[in-house]
PDB file of C-alpha atoms and ligand atoms in Angstrom:
ATOM      1  CA  MET Q  61     -11.781 -61.120 -29.709  1.00  0.00           C
ATOM      2  CA  SER Q  62     -15.018 -58.629 -30.199  1.00  0.00           C
ATOM      3  CA  ALA Q  63     -16.714 -59.123 -33.329  1.00  0.00           C
ATOM      4  CA  PRO Q  64     -15.309 -56.757 -35.802  1.00  0.00           C
ATOM      5  CA  GLU Q  65     -17.196 -54.339 -38.370  1.00  0.00           C
ATOM      6  CA  SER Q  66     -16.509 -57.085 -41.331  1.00  0.00           C
ATOM      7  CA  VAL Q  67     -14.946 -60.572 -40.888  1.00  0.00           C
ATOM      8  CA  LEU Q  68     -13.241 -60.209 -44.030  1.00  0.00           C
ATOM      9  CA  ASP Q  69     -11.118 -57.342 -42.650  1.00  0.00           C
ATOM     10  CA  VAL Q  70      -9.289 -58.771 -39.723  1.00  0.00           C
ATOM     11  CA  VAL Q  71      -6.767 -61.023 -41.641  1.00  0.00           C
ATOM     12  CA  PRO Q  72      -5.454 -61.503 -45.351  1.00  0.00           C
ATOM     13  CA  VAL Q  73      -5.608 -65.161 -44.993  1.00  0.00           C
ATOM     14  CA  MET Q  74      -8.285 -66.832 -42.826  1.00  0.00           C
ATOM     15  CA  PRO Q  75      -6.938 -70.101 -41.431  1.00  0.00           C
ATOM     16  CA  VAL Q  76      -9.487 -72.725 -42.449  1.00  0.00           C
ATOM     17  CA  VAL Q  77      -8.919 -75.456 -39.908  1.00  0.00           C
ATOM     18  CA  VAL Q  78      -9.874 -79.250 -39.694  1.00  0.00           C
ATOM     19  CA  VAL Q  79      -9.623 -80.418 -36.044  1.00  0.00           C
ATOM     20  CA  ASP Q  80      -9.679 -84.231 -35.788  1.00  0.00           C
ATOM     21  CA  ASP Q  81      -7.944 -84.480 -32.194  1.00  0.00           C
ATOM     22  CA  LEU Q  82      -9.323 -81.973 -29.552  1.00  0.00           C
ATOM     23  CA  ALA Q  83      -5.792 -81.497 -27.909  1.00  0.00           C
ATOM     24  CA  ALA Q  84      -4.462 -79.894 -31.087  1.00  0.00           C
ATOM     25  CA  ALA Q  85      -6.899 -77.240 -31.326  1.00  0.00           C
ATOM     26  CA  VAL Q  86      -5.868 -74.630 -28.596  1.00  0.00           C
ATOM     27  CA  PRO Q  87      -2.063 -75.046 -29.586  1.00  0.00           C
ATOM     28  CA  ILE Q  88      -3.094 -74.392 -33.317  1.00  0.00           C
ATOM     29  CA  ALA Q  89      -4.862 -71.464 -32.364  1.00  0.00           C
ATOM     30  CA  ARG Q  90      -1.988 -69.970 -30.174  1.00  0.00           C
ATOM     31  CA  ALA Q  91       0.253 -70.878 -32.868  1.00  0.00           C
ATOM     32  CA  LEU Q  92      -1.736 -68.659 -35.447  1.00  0.00           C
ATOM     33  CA  VAL Q  93      -2.029 -65.815 -33.216  1.00  0.00           C
ATOM     34  CA  ALA Q  94       1.666 -66.065 -32.428  1.00  0.00           C
ATOM     35  CA  GLY Q  95       2.318 -65.926 -36.276  1.00  0.00           C
ATOM     36  CA  GLY Q  96      -0.113 -62.960 -36.605  1.00  0.00           C
ATOM     37  CA  LEU Q  97      -3.511 -64.459 -37.831  1.00  0.00           C
ATOM     38  CA  PRO Q  98      -5.872 -63.736 -34.872  1.00  0.00           C
ATOM     39  CA  ALA Q  99      -8.773 -65.421 -36.524  1.00  0.00           C
ATOM     40  CA  ILE Q 100     -10.029 -69.052 -37.319  1.00  0.00           C
ATOM     41  CA  GLU Q 101     -12.496 -70.740 -39.245  1.00  0.00           C
ATOM     42  CA  LEU Q 102     -12.909 -74.232 -37.621  1.00  0.00           C
ATOM     43  CA  THR Q 103     -14.969 -76.405 -39.365  1.00  0.00           C
ATOM     44  CA  LEU Q 104     -17.644 -78.423 -38.500  1.00  0.00           C
ATOM     45  CA  ARG Q 105     -16.419 -81.584 -40.213  1.00  0.00           C
ATOM     46  CA  THR Q 106     -15.427 -83.456 -37.208  1.00  0.00           C
ATOM     47  CA  PRO Q 107     -17.083 -85.124 -34.308  1.00  0.00           C
ATOM     48  CA  VAL Q 108     -14.839 -82.773 -31.809  1.00  0.00           C
ATOM     49  CA  ALA Q 109     -15.396 -79.681 -33.729  1.00  0.00           C
ATOM     50  CA  LEU Q 110     -17.559 -77.632 -31.664  1.00  0.00           C
ATOM     51  CA  ASP Q 111     -15.527 -79.016 -28.115  1.00  0.00           C
ATOM     52  CA  ALA Q 112     -12.611 -77.538 -30.335  1.00  0.00           C
ATOM     53  CA  LEU Q 113     -14.602 -74.309 -30.576  1.00  0.00           C
ATOM     54  CA  ARG Q 114     -15.517 -73.913 -27.168  1.00  0.00           C
ATOM     55  CA  ALA Q 115     -12.094 -74.656 -26.032  1.00  0.00           C
ATOM     56  CA  ILE Q 116     -10.513 -71.885 -28.407  1.00  0.00           C
ATOM     57  CA  VAL Q 117     -13.265 -69.544 -27.328  1.00  0.00           C
ATOM     58  CA  ALA Q 118     -12.192 -70.305 -23.639  1.00  0.00           C
ATOM     59  CA  GLU Q 119      -8.246 -70.439 -23.948  1.00  0.00           C
ATOM     60  CA  VAL Q 120      -6.944 -68.401 -26.559  1.00  0.00           C
ATOM     61  CA  PRO Q 121      -7.642 -64.692 -25.673  1.00  0.00           C
ATOM     62  CA  GLY Q 122      -7.492 -62.218 -28.898  1.00  0.00           C
ATOM     63  CA  ILE Q 123      -8.406 -64.673 -31.409  1.00  0.00           C
ATOM     64  CA  LEU Q 124     -11.957 -64.458 -33.555  1.00  0.00           C
ATOM     65  CA  VAL Q 125     -13.132 -67.637 -33.728  1.00  0.00           C
ATOM     66  CA  GLY Q 126     -15.502 -68.667 -36.371  1.00  0.00           C
ATOM     67  CA  ALA Q 127     -17.250 -71.920 -37.376  1.00  0.00           C
ATOM     68  CA  GLY Q 128     -17.197 -73.265 -40.793  1.00  0.00           C
ATOM     69  CA  THR Q 129     -19.050 -75.778 -43.136  1.00  0.00           C
ATOM     70  CA  ILE Q 130     -22.019 -74.550 -41.672  1.00  0.00           C
ATOM     71  CA  VAL Q 131     -24.826 -76.678 -44.031  1.00  0.00           C
ATOM     72  CA  THR Q 132     -27.805 -76.965 -41.779  1.00  0.00           C
ATOM     73  CA  PRO Q 133     -29.622 -74.578 -39.721  1.00  0.00           C
ATOM     74  CA  GLN Q 134     -28.936 -76.820 -36.642  1.00  0.00           C
ATOM     75  CA  GLN Q 135     -25.375 -76.508 -37.334  1.00  0.00           C
ATOM     76  CA  ALA Q 136     -25.615 -72.370 -37.307  1.00  0.00           C
ATOM     77  CA  ALA Q 137     -27.497 -72.800 -33.980  1.00  0.00           C
ATOM     78  CA  ASP Q 138     -24.980 -75.036 -32.358  1.00  0.00           C
ATOM     79  CA  ALA Q 139     -22.107 -73.060 -33.178  1.00  0.00           C
ATOM     80  CA  ALA Q 140     -23.682 -69.873 -31.901  1.00  0.00           C
ATOM     81  CA  ALA Q 141     -24.363 -71.539 -28.818  1.00  0.00           C
ATOM     82  CA  ALA Q 142     -21.047 -72.982 -28.739  1.00  0.00           C
ATOM     83  CA  GLY Q 143     -19.521 -69.355 -28.545  1.00  0.00           C
ATOM     84  CA  ALA Q 144     -18.701 -68.857 -32.262  1.00  0.00           C
ATOM     85  CA  GLN Q 145     -18.311 -65.397 -33.448  1.00  0.00           C
ATOM     86  CA  PHE Q 146     -19.026 -65.820 -36.865  1.00  0.00           C
ATOM     87  CA  LEU Q 147     -20.224 -68.148 -39.403  1.00  0.00           C
ATOM     88  CA  VAL Q 148     -19.261 -69.689 -43.075  1.00  0.00           C
ATOM     89  CA  SER Q 149     -21.283 -71.804 -45.156  1.00  0.00           C
ATOM     90  CA  PRO Q 150     -20.040 -73.599 -48.269  1.00  0.00           C
ATOM     91  CA  GLY Q 151     -23.141 -72.689 -49.819  1.00  0.00           C
ATOM     92  CA  ALA Q 152     -26.714 -71.155 -49.247  1.00  0.00           C
ATOM     93  CA  THR Q 153     -30.119 -71.910 -49.594  1.00  0.00           C
ATOM     94  CA  PRO Q 154     -32.664 -69.773 -48.284  1.00  0.00           C
ATOM     95  CA  THR Q 155     -33.522 -71.839 -45.253  1.00  0.00           C
ATOM     96  CA  LEU Q 156     -29.720 -71.872 -44.415  1.00  0.00           C
ATOM     97  CA  LEU Q 157     -29.746 -68.071 -45.031  1.00  0.00           C
ATOM     98  CA  SER Q 158     -32.644 -67.529 -42.399  1.00  0.00           C
ATOM     99  CA  ALA Q 159     -30.958 -69.653 -40.109  1.00  0.00           C
ATOM    100  CA  MET Q 160     -27.681 -67.937 -39.951  1.00  0.00           C
ATOM    101  CA  VAL Q 161     -29.536 -64.648 -39.680  1.00  0.00           C
ATOM    102  CA  ASP Q 162     -31.306 -65.813 -36.858  1.00  0.00           C
ATOM    103  CA  THR Q 163     -28.272 -66.283 -34.804  1.00  0.00           C
ATOM    104  CA  GLY Q 164     -27.510 -62.438 -34.717  1.00  0.00           C
ATOM    105  CA  LEU Q 165     -23.555 -63.250 -35.772  1.00  0.00           C
ATOM    106  CA  PRO Q 166     -21.705 -62.123 -38.744  1.00  0.00           C
ATOM    107  CA  PHE Q 167     -21.875 -64.643 -41.636  1.00  0.00           C
ATOM    108  CA  LEU Q 168     -20.398 -65.296 -44.750  1.00  0.00           C
ATOM    109  CA  PRO Q 169     -22.493 -67.334 -46.994  1.00  0.00           C
ATOM    110  CA  GLY Q 170     -21.015 -69.387 -49.797  1.00  0.00           C
ATOM    111  CA  THR Q 171     -21.722 -68.508 -53.362  1.00  0.00           C
ATOM    112  CA  ALA Q 172     -20.412 -69.694 -56.616  1.00  0.00           C
ATOM    113  CA  THR Q 173     -22.351 -67.922 -59.337  1.00  0.00           C
ATOM    114  CA  VAL Q 174     -23.627 -64.769 -60.129  1.00  0.00           C
ATOM    115  CA  SER Q 175     -27.386 -65.801 -59.631  1.00  0.00           C
ATOM    116  CA  GLU Q 176     -26.161 -67.054 -55.750  1.00  0.00           C
ATOM    117  CA  VAL Q 177     -24.368 -63.441 -55.596  1.00  0.00           C
ATOM    118  CA  LEU Q 178     -27.616 -61.963 -56.174  1.00  0.00           C
ATOM    119  CA  ALA Q 179     -29.882 -63.938 -53.949  1.00  0.00           C
ATOM    120  CA  VAL Q 180     -27.341 -63.168 -51.092  1.00  0.00           C
ATOM    121  CA  LEU Q 181     -27.482 -59.377 -51.990  1.00  0.00           C
ATOM    122  CA  GLU Q 182     -31.495 -59.614 -52.211  1.00  0.00           C
ATOM    123  CA  ARG Q 183     -31.232 -60.487 -48.493  1.00  0.00           C
ATOM    124  CA  GLY Q 184     -29.239 -57.480 -47.796  1.00  0.00           C
ATOM    125  CA  LEU Q 185     -25.948 -58.990 -47.213  1.00  0.00           C
ATOM    126  CA  THR Q 186     -23.166 -57.872 -49.172  1.00  0.00           C
ATOM    127  CA  GLU Q 187     -20.058 -60.166 -47.626  1.00  0.00           C
ATOM    128  CA  MET Q 188     -19.769 -63.750 -48.743  1.00  0.00           C
ATOM    129  CA  LYS Q 189     -17.533 -66.639 -49.470  1.00  0.00           C
ATOM    130  CA  PHE Q 190     -16.611 -67.583 -52.945  1.00  0.00           C
ATOM    131  CA  PHE Q 191     -16.203 -71.444 -52.954  1.00  0.00           C
ATOM    132  CA  PRO Q 192     -14.828 -73.779 -54.359  1.00  0.00           C
ATOM    133  CA  ALA Q 193     -12.592 -70.578 -55.679  1.00  0.00           C
ATOM    134  CA  GLU Q 194     -10.073 -72.370 -57.980  1.00  0.00           C
ATOM    135  CA  ALA Q 195     -12.635 -74.425 -59.599  1.00  0.00           C
ATOM    136  CA  SER Q 196     -15.525 -71.870 -60.021  1.00  0.00           C
ATOM    137  CA  GLY Q 197     -13.126 -69.686 -62.045  1.00  0.00           C
ATOM    138  CA  GLY Q 198     -10.813 -68.491 -59.404  1.00  0.00           C
ATOM    139  CA  SER Q 199      -9.282 -64.875 -59.401  1.00  0.00           C
ATOM    140  CA  ALA Q 200     -10.344 -64.129 -63.123  1.00  0.00           C
ATOM    141  CA  TYR Q 201     -14.016 -65.110 -62.305  1.00  0.00           C
ATOM    142  CA  LEU Q 202     -14.036 -62.673 -59.330  1.00  0.00           C
ATOM    143  CA  LYS Q 203     -12.324 -59.803 -61.510  1.00  0.00           C
ATOM    144  CA  ALA Q 204     -15.105 -60.406 -64.205  1.00  0.00           C
ATOM    145  CA  ILE Q 205     -17.975 -59.719 -61.939  1.00  0.00           C
ATOM    146  CA  ALA Q 206     -16.543 -56.907 -59.974  1.00  0.00           C
ATOM    147  CA  GLY Q 207     -18.221 -54.669 -62.550  1.00  0.00           C
ATOM    148  CA  PRO Q 208     -21.758 -56.008 -62.656  1.00  0.00           C
ATOM    149  CA  VAL Q 209     -22.187 -56.627 -58.869  1.00  0.00           C
ATOM    150  CA  PRO Q 210     -19.316 -54.279 -57.183  1.00  0.00           C
ATOM    151  CA  GLN Q 211     -21.160 -54.403 -53.825  1.00  0.00           C
ATOM    152  CA  ALA Q 212     -20.558 -57.769 -53.117  1.00  0.00           C
ATOM    153  CA  ARG Q 213     -17.248 -58.535 -51.198  1.00  0.00           C
ATOM    154  CA  PHE Q 214     -15.725 -62.008 -50.979  1.00  0.00           C
ATOM    155  CA  CYS Q 215     -13.605 -64.159 -49.118  1.00  0.00           C
ATOM    156  CA  PRO Q 216     -12.632 -66.767 -51.581  1.00  0.00           C
ATOM    157  CA  THR Q 217     -11.446 -70.303 -50.410  1.00  0.00           C
ATOM    158  CA  GLY Q 218     -10.908 -73.964 -51.974  1.00  0.00           C
ATOM    159  CA  GLY Q 219      -7.592 -74.783 -54.011  1.00  0.00           C
ATOM    160  CA  ILE Q 220      -5.990 -71.331 -52.962  1.00  0.00           C
ATOM    161  CA  THR Q 221      -2.300 -71.297 -52.219  1.00  0.00           C
ATOM    162  CA  PRO Q 222       0.464 -68.959 -51.003  1.00  0.00           C
ATOM    163  CA  ALA Q 223       1.394 -68.667 -54.817  1.00  0.00           C
ATOM    164  CA  SER Q 224      -1.993 -67.641 -55.914  1.00  0.00           C
ATOM    165  CA  ALA Q 225      -3.454 -65.392 -52.791  1.00  0.00           C
ATOM    166  CA  PRO Q 226      -1.716 -62.251 -53.930  1.00  0.00           C
ATOM    167  CA  THR Q 227      -3.527 -62.237 -57.147  1.00  0.00           C
ATOM    168  CA  TYR Q 228      -6.875 -62.458 -55.403  1.00  0.00           C
ATOM    169  CA  LEU Q 229      -5.942 -60.286 -52.678  1.00  0.00           C
ATOM    170  CA  ALA Q 230      -5.312 -57.428 -55.115  1.00  0.00           C
ATOM    171  CA  LEU Q 231      -8.939 -57.433 -56.376  1.00  0.00           C
ATOM    172  CA  PRO Q 232     -11.031 -54.699 -55.062  1.00  0.00           C
ATOM    173  CA  ASN Q 233     -13.967 -57.241 -54.368  1.00  0.00           C
ATOM    174  CA  VAL Q 234     -11.599 -59.720 -52.095  1.00  0.00           C
ATOM    175  CA  GLY Q 235     -11.264 -58.916 -48.667  1.00  0.00           C
ATOM    176  CA  CYS Q 236      -9.531 -61.814 -47.636  1.00  0.00           C
ATOM    177  CA  VAL Q 237      -8.608 -65.330 -48.572  1.00  0.00           C
ATOM    178  CA  GLY Q 238      -9.197 -68.720 -46.934  1.00  0.00           C
ATOM    179  CA  GLY Q 239      -6.822 -71.601 -47.048  1.00  0.00           C
ATOM    180  CA  SER Q 240      -6.205 -74.681 -45.097  1.00  0.00           C
ATOM    181  CA  TRP Q 241      -2.460 -74.568 -46.126  1.00  0.00           C
ATOM    182  CA  LEU Q 242      -1.819 -72.731 -42.762  1.00  0.00           C
ATOM    183  CA  THR Q 243      -2.333 -76.344 -40.688  1.00  0.00           C
ATOM    184  CA  PRO Q 244      -0.728 -79.115 -42.973  1.00  0.00           C
ATOM    185  CA  ALA Q 245      -2.002 -82.570 -41.341  1.00  0.00           C
ATOM    186  CA  ASP Q 246       1.716 -83.482 -40.902  1.00  0.00           C
ATOM    187  CA  ALA Q 247       2.558 -80.647 -38.691  1.00  0.00           C
ATOM    188  CA  VAL Q 248      -0.630 -81.071 -36.530  1.00  0.00           C
ATOM    189  CA  ALA Q 249       0.248 -84.772 -36.173  1.00  0.00           C
ATOM    190  CA  ALA Q 250       3.560 -83.954 -35.241  1.00  0.00           C
ATOM    191  CA  GLY Q 251       2.621 -81.372 -32.727  1.00  0.00           C
ATOM    192  CA  ASP Q 252       4.824 -78.785 -34.862  1.00  0.00           C
ATOM    193  CA  TRP Q 253       3.184 -75.603 -33.747  1.00  0.00           C
ATOM    194  CA  ALA Q 254       6.494 -73.496 -34.682  1.00  0.00           C
ATOM    195  CA  ARG Q 255       5.933 -74.685 -38.275  1.00  0.00           C
ATOM    196  CA  ILE Q 256       2.289 -73.519 -38.079  1.00  0.00           C
ATOM    197  CA  GLU Q 257       3.293 -70.103 -36.373  1.00  0.00           C
ATOM    198  CA  ALA Q 258       5.685 -69.789 -39.269  1.00  0.00           C
ATOM    199  CA  LEU Q 259       3.146 -70.476 -41.916  1.00  0.00           C
ATOM    200  CA  ALA Q 260       0.923 -67.973 -40.414  1.00  0.00           C
ATOM    201  CA  LYS Q 261       3.535 -65.305 -40.287  1.00  0.00           C
ATOM    202  CA  GLU Q 262       4.137 -65.716 -44.287  1.00  0.00           C
ATOM    203  CA  ALA Q 263       0.451 -65.315 -44.603  1.00  0.00           C
ATOM    204  CA  ALA Q 264      -0.110 -62.341 -42.281  1.00  0.00           C
ATOM    205  CA  ALA Q 265       3.070 -60.699 -44.493  1.00  0.00           C
ATOM    206  CA  LEU Q 266       0.601 -60.745 -47.613  1.00  0.00           C
ATOM    207  CA  GLY Q 267      -1.755 -58.085 -46.038  1.00  0.00           C
TER     208      GLY Q 267
HETATM  209  C1  3PG K 208     -13.046 -74.927 -47.243  1.00  0.00           C
HETATM  210  O1  3PG K 208     -13.649 -75.500 -46.392  1.00  0.00           O
HETATM  211  O2  3PG K 208     -13.107 -73.916 -47.366  1.00  0.00           O
HETATM  212  C2  3PG K 208     -12.023 -75.261 -48.105  1.00  0.00           C
HETATM  213  O3  3PG K 208     -11.995 -76.673 -48.073  1.00  0.00           O
HETATM  214  C3  3PG K 208     -10.759 -75.106 -48.094  1.00  0.00           C
HETATM  215  O4  3PG K 208     -10.247 -75.519 -49.146  1.00  0.00           O
HETATM  216  P1  3PG K 208      -8.585 -75.710 -49.139  1.00  0.00           P
HETATM  217  O5  3PG K 208      -8.408 -76.874 -48.426  1.00  0.00           O
HETATM  218  O6  3PG K 208      -8.222 -75.776 -50.749  1.00  0.00           O
HETATM  219  O7  3PG K 208      -7.357 -74.193 -48.734  1.00  0.00           O
END
């Protein structure tokens, strides 16, 4: 998929995916697309993550592929070289922000406080991740900061469930939510792609 104007506006729920088994990457991505979620945040938390990213880019047309859990400048560069179309970080230091800017890709830097939001806004960026969402104050926190910093838009992630997602999605400063619930470990282990497709379908309907 070509890069959209805003990563926040592609899907209501951004699937956050951890791939341990390279062979599972493409079937997971296909199931998400089939269920109506043509986007994926593939976390760089496993040894096969970059290979999984390359495989999805090569074999799953029509999906927007992002690299998540970017915590070092090198990971930002590696993810871009592997074909990532956007980047997501759990937090943001000035060095990491610069490295993500340098890739030329859209990205969602992680924030959890108003000062962190202001630091990102100072760099001319208005879209970010809110992480860990539930532990950092949840939808009530985002609602409270929409007044003082209305220009910031978020993808809250961390502890969000199908039950809590609609409350976040109703907020004016939320574009999408992120969640790992679409790819339960037991479904992946069993190769139950139909279950992942069904979970994606339910999540897509939240939009
Ligand atoms: C992330 O990497 O963004 C989170 O670990 C995903 O959080 P969740 O597993 O609570 O959805």
